[in-house]
Coordinates of C-alpha atoms in Angstrom, one line a residue:
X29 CA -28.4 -34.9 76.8
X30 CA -31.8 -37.4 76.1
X31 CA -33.8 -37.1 73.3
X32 CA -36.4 -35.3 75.1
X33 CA -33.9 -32.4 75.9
X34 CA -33.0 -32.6 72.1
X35 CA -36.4 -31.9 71.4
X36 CA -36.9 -29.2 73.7
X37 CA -34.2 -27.5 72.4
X38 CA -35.0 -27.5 68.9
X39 CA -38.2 -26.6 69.4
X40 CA -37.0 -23.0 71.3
X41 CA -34.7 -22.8 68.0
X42 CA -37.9 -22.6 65.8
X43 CA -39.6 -20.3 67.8
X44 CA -36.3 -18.1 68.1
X45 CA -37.1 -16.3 64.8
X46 CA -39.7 -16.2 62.0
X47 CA -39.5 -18.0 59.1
X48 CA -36.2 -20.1 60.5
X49 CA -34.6 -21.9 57.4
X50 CA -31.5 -24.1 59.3
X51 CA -30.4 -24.7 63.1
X52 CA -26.8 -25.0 63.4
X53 CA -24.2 -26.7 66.1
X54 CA -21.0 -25.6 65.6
X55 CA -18.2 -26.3 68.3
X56 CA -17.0 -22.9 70.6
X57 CA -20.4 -20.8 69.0
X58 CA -24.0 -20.6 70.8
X59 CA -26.9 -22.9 68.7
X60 CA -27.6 -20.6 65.7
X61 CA -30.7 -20.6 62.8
X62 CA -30.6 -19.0 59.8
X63 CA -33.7 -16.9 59.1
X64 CA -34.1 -15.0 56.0
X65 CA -30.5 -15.7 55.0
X66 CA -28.7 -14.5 57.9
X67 CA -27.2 -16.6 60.7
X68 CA -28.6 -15.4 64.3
X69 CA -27.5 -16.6 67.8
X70 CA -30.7 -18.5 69.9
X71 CA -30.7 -17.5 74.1
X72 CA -31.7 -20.7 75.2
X73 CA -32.4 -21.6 79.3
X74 CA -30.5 -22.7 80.4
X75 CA -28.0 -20.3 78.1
X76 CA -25.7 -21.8 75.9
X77 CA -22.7 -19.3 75.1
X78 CA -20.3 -21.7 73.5
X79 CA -20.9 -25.5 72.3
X80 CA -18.9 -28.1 73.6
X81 CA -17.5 -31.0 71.3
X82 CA -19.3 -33.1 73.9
X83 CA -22.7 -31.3 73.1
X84 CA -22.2 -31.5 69.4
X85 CA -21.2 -35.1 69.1
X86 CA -24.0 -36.1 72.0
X87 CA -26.6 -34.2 69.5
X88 CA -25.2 -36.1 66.6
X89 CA -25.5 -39.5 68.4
X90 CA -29.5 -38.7 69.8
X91 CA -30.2 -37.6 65.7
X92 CA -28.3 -40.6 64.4
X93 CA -29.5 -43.0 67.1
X94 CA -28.5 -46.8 66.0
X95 CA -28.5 -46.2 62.3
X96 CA -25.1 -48.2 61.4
X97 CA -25.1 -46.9 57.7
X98 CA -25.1 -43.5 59.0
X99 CA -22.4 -44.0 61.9
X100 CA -19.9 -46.1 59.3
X101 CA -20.7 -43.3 56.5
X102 CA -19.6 -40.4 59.5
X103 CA -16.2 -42.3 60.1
X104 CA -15.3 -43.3 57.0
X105 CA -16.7 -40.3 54.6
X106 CA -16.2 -37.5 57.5
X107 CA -20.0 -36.8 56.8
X108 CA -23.3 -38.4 56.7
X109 CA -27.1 -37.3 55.8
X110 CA -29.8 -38.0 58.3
X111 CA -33.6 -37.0 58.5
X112 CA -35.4 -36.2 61.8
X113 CA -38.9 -35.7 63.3
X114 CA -39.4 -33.2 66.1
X115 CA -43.0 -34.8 66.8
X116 CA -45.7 -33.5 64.7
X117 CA -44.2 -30.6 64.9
X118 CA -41.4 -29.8 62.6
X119 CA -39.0 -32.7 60.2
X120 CA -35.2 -31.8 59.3
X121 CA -33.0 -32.9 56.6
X122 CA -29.8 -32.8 58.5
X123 CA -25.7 -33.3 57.4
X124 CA -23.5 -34.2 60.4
X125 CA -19.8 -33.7 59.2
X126 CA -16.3 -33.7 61.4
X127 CA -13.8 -30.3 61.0
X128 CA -10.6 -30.0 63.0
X129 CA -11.4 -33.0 65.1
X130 CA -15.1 -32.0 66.2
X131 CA -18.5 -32.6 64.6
X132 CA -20.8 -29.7 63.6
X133 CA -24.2 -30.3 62.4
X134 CA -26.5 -28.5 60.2
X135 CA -30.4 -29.1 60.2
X136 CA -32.6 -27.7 57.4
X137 CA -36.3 -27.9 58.1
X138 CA -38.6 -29.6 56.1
X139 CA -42.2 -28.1 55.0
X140 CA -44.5 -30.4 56.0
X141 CA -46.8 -29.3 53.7
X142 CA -46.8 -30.7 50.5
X143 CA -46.4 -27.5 48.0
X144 CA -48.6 -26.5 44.8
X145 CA -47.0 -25.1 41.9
X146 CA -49.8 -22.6 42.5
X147 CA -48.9 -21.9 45.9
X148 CA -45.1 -21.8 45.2
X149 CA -46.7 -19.0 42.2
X150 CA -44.2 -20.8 39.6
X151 CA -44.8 -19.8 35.9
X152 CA -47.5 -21.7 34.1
X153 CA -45.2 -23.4 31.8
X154 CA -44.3 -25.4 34.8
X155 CA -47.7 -27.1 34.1
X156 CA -46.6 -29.0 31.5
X157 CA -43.9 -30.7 33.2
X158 CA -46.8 -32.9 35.2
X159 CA -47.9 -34.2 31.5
X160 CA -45.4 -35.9 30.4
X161 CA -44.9 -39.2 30.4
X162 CA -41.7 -40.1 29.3
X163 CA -38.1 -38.5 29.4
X164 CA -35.6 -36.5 31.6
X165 CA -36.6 -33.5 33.7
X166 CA -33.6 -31.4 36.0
X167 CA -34.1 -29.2 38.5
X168 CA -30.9 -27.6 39.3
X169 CA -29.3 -24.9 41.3
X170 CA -27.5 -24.3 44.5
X171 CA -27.8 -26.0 48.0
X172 CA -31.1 -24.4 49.7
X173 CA -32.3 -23.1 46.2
X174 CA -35.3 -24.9 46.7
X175 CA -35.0 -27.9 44.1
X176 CA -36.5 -30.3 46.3
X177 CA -39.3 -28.1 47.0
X178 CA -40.1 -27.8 43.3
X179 CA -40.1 -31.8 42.1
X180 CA -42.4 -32.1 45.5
X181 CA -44.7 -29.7 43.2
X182 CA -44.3 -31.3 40.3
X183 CA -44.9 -34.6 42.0
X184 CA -48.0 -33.1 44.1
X185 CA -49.2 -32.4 40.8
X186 CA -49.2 -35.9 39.5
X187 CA -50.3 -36.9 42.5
X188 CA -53.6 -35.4 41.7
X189 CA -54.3 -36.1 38.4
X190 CA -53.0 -39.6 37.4
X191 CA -53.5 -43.0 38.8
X192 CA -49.8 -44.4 38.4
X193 CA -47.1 -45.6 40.7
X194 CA -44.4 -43.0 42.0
X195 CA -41.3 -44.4 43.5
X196 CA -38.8 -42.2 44.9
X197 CA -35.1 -42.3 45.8
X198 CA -34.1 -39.9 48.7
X199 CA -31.5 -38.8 50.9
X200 CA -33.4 -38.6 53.1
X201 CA -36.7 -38.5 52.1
X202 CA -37.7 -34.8 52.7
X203 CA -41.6 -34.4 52.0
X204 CA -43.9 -37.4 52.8
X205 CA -47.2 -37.5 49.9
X206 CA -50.0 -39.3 51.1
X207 CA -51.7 -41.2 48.7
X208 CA -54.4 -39.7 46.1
X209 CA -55.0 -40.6 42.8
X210 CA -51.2 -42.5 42.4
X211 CA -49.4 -44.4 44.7
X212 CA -46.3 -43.9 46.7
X213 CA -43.5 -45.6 47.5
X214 CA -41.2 -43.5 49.0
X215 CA -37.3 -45.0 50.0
X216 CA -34.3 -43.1 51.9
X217 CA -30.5 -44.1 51.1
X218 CA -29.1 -46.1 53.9
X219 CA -32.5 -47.3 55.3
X220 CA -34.2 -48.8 52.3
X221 CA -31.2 -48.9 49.4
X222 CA -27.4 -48.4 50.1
X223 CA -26.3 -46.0 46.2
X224 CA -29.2 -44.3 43.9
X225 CA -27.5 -46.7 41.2
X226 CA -28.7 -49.8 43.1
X227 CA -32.1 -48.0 44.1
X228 CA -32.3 -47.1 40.5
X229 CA -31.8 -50.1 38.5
X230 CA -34.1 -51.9 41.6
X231 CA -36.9 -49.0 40.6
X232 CA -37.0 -50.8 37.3
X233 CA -38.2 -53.9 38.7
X234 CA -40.7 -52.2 40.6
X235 CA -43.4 -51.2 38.1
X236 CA -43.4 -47.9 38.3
X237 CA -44.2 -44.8 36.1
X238 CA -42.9 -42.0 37.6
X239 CA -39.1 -42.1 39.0
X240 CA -37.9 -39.6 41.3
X241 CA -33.6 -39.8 42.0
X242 CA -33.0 -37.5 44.9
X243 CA -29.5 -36.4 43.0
X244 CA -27.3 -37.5 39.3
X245 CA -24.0 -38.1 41.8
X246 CA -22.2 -40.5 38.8
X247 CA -21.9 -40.9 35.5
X248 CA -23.8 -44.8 36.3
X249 CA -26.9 -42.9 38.2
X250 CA -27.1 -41.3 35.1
X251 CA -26.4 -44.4 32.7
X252 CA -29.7 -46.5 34.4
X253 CA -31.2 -42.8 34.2
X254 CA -30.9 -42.4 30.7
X255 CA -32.4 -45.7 30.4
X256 CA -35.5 -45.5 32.3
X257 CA -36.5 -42.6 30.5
X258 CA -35.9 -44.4 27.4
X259 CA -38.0 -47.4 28.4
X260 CA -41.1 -45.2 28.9
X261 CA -40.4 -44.0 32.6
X262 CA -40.7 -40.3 33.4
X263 CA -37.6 -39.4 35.8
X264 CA -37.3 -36.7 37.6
X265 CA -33.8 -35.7 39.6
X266 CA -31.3 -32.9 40.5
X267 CA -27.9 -31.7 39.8
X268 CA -26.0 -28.7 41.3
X269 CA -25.4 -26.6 38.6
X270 CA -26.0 -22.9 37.7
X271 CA -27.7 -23.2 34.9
X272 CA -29.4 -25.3 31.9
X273 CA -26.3 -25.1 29.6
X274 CA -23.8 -25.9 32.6
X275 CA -26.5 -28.8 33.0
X276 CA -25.5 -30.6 29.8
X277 CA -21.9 -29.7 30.5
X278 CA -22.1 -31.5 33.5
X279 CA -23.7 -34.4 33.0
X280 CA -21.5 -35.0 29.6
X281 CA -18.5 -34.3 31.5
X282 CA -19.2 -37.3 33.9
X283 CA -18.1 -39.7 30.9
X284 CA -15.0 -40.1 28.8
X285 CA -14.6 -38.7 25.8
X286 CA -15.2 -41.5 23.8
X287 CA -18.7 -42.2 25.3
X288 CA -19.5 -38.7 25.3
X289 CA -21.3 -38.9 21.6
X290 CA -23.2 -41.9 22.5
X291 CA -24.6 -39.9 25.3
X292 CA -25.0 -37.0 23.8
X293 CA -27.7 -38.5 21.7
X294 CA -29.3 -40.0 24.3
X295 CA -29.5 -37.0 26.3
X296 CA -30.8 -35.2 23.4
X297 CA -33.7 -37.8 22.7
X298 CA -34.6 -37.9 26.3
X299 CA -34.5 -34.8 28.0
X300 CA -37.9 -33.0 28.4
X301 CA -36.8 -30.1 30.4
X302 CA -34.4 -28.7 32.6
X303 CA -35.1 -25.6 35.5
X304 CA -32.4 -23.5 37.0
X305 CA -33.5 -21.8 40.7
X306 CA -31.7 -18.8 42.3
X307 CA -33.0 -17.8 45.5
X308 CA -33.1 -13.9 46.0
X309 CA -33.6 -11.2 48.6
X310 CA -37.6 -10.4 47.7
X311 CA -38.3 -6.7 48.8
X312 CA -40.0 -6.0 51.8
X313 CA -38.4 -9.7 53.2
X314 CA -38.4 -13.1 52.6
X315 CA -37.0 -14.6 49.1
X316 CA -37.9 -15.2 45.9
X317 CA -36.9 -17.6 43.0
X318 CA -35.4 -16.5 40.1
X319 CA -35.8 -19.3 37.7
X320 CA -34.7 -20.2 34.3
X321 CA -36.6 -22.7 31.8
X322 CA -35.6 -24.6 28.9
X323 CA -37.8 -27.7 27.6
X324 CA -37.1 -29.4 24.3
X325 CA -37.2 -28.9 20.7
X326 CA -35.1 -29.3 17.7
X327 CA -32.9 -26.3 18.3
X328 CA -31.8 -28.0 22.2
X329 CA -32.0 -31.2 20.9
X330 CA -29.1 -30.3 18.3
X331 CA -27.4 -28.1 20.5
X332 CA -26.6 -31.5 22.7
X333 CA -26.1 -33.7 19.5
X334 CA -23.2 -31.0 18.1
X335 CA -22.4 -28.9 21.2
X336 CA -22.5 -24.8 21.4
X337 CA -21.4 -23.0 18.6
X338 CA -21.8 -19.0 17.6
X339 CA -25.8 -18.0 17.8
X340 CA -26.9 -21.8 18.9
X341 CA -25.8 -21.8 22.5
X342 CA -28.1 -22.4 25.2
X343 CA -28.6 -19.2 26.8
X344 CA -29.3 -17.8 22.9
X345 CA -32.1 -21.1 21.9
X346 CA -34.0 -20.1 25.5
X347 CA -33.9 -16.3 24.9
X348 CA -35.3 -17.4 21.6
X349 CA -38.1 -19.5 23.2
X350 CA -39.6 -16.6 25.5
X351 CA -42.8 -16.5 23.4
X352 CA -43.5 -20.5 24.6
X353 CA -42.7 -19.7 28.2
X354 CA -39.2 -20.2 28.7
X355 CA -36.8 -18.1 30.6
X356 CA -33.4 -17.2 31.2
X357 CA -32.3 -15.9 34.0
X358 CA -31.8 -12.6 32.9
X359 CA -35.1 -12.4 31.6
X360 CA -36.4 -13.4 34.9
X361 CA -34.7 -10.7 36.5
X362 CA -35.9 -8.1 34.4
X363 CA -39.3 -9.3 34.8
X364 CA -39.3 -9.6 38.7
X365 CA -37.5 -6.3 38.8
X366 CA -40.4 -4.9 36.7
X367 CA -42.9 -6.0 38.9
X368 CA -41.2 -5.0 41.7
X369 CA -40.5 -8.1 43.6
X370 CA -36.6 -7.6 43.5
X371 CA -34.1 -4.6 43.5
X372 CA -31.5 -3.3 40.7
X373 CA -28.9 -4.4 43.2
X374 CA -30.2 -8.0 43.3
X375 CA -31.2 -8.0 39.7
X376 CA -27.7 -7.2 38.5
X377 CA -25.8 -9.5 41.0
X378 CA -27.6 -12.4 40.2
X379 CA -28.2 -12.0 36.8
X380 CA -26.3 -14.1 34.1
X381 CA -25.3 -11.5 31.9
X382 CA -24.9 -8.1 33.3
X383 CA -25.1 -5.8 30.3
X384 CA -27.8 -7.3 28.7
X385 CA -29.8 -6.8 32.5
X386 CA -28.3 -3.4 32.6
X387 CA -29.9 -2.5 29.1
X388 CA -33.0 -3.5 30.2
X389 CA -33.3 -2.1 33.6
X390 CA -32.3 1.5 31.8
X391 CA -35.4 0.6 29.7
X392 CA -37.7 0.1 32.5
X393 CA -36.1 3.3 34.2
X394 CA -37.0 5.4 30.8
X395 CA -40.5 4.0 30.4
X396 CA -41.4 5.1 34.2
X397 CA -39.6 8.3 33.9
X398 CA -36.7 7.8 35.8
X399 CA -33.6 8.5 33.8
X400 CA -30.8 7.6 36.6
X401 CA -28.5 4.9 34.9
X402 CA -27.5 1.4 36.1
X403 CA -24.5 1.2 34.3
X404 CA -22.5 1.9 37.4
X405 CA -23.2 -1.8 38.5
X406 CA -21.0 -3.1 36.1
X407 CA -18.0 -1.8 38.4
X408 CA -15.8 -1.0 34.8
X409 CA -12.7 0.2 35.5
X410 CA -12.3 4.0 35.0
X411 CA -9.1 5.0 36.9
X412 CA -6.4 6.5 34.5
X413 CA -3.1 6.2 35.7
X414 CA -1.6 9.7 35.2
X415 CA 1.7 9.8 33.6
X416 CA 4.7 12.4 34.2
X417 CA 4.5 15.2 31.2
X418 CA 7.3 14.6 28.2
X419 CA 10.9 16.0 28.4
X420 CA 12.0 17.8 25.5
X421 CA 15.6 17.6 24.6
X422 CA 16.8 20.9 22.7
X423 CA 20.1 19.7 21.2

């Protein structure tokens, strides 16, 4: 297969389905995408019923082309990140890994438009994030829950209003901002820096204001981190976690426990805000972002010096905070469910807490008139194990 049949062929993938998300090569199934969550076969002509290994590993070669750091990262790692252009037309972020002796690839397309925070219709609180100038800012969540999407937002944003220099650290490097009011320099791991650590503490040297890291992967990313945003650089970055509380966990639990107070007040002096994304069925199609919000104030600043305790956790200090715009998840799901953006179904299976988003979809119900009740979603257990009757023993 030449690149030109590679192209053809993942240009009849796009145009398979509406709104395709990821292409996939898998040995022994056809080429699939995933379009609105699902996974669907593509009919492709010549038809394709089963992948070879050959097919697969020629695709990978024609994506990886004569990238070294990507074919030593394959064979020693079993896995390597690659971007690739299809034209004008379309740009992947794509993950070529080896199971049972084969390779499979998946390819997640790239917007090539750069995003608004109006156009993404995030909450206005996200607003603020653009303003500051110092400190730590997360955006967390799942693979494919849009995180990337969101700091090229937030970046968009800065993009317009402030005439500084933006360096960012990708893997790869997913949206390309053309130059407005700041500047850009955008790098990709294994073509411009070889660990975000390196590209990090090199970032330093480079003058610039705003510093995006594509992800916190070890506890010295987040070490020259910490610093940067101490030194009156604004970082932005990502972790995979489920929420702003598991956020803290995890970035504390990267370090031993006798560094972990020494960090904890660091963290607590630098971090200006952290967003949790959950992407959700929308009704009528598509998906929609469930997102949680917590900035920074004295309550989440001592919650990270101290830790947790009764009536200061996380989820508790945000819940608190609704008035100034912050959310937690479950508050989010009410809301969208109010609005009607998501069903009970998906409101209760993704919320955090299902009784407190049980309460408050019976609420909702009551205030429209509808008095059906949602507390079968909690799936209690209400079998009772019947028992044979007593024998009584006359003597």
């Amino acid at each position: 297969m030449r690149r030109a049949e590679l192209d053809q062929m993942l240009a009849a993938m796009l145009a398979s389905q509406p709104e395709v998300s990821d292409l996939l090569f898998t040995v022994d199934r056809p080429p699939q995408v995933e379009a609105y969550g699902e996974l669907k076969p593509v009919v492709l002509d010549p038809p394709i019923e089963k992948l070879t290994p050959y097919q697969v590993e020629t695709i990978a070669m024609n994506i990886i082309g004569d990238n070294l750091w990507h074919i030593e990262d394959l064979l020693q790692h079993g896995s390597c990140d690659a971007s690739y252009a299809l034209s004008d037309q379309a740009r992947f972020r794509i993950n070529i890994f080896s199971q049972r002796g084969n390779f499979s690839i998946v390819c997640r397309q790239l917007n090539a438009q750069i995003p608004t925070l109006d156009l993404l219709k995030l909450p206005e609180i996200f607003k603020e994030i653009p303003k500051e100038k110092t400190g730590l800012v997360l955006v967390t969540g799942a693979t494919g829950s849009g995180k990337s999407t969101t700091l090229a937002a937030i970046l968009n944003e800065v993009n317009r209003a402030k005439p500084v220099h933006i360096v960012t650290l990708e893997d790869p490097v997913e949206y390309v901002h053309k130059h407005a009011k700041a500047t850009f320099n955008q790098r990709e791991l294994g073509i411009d820096f070889d660990s975000y650590a390196n590209g990090l503490r090199a970032a330093l040297r480079q003058a610039p204001k705003v510093i995006l890291v594509g992800e916190m992967r070890d506890q010295e990313t987040v070490k020259i981190a910490l610093s940067a945003a101490e030194t009156g650089h604004l970082v932005l970055s990502t972790l995979h976690t489920i929420n702003a509380g598991e956020t803290i966990n995890r970035i504390l639990g990267m370090f031993d426990p006798e560094e972990q107070e020494q960090i904890r007040i660091r963290l607590a002096d630098s971090l200006r805000w952290v967003i949790s994304q959950r992407l959700v069925p929308r009704v009528g199609g598509g998906r929609f972002a469930l997102i949680e919000t917590m900035g920074a104030n004295l309550r989440t600043q001592e919650a990270i010096r101290l830790g947790e305790s009764e009536g200061k956790t996380f989820y508790e200090i945000i819940e608190a905070s609704s008035p100034f715009g912050w959310r937690t998840f479950d508050q989010s799901c009410l809301e969208s469910y109010e609005r009607g953006q998501i069903t009970e179904e998906t409101a209760m299976l993704y919320c955090t807490k299902r009784s407190v988003v049980a309460r408050g979809i019976d609420a909702t119900k009551k205030s429209r008139g509808d008095m059906s009740s949602s507390a079968g979603l909690l799936r209690m257990k209400t079998t009772i194990e019947k028992s044979a009757p007593p024998v009584l023993k006359i003597k």
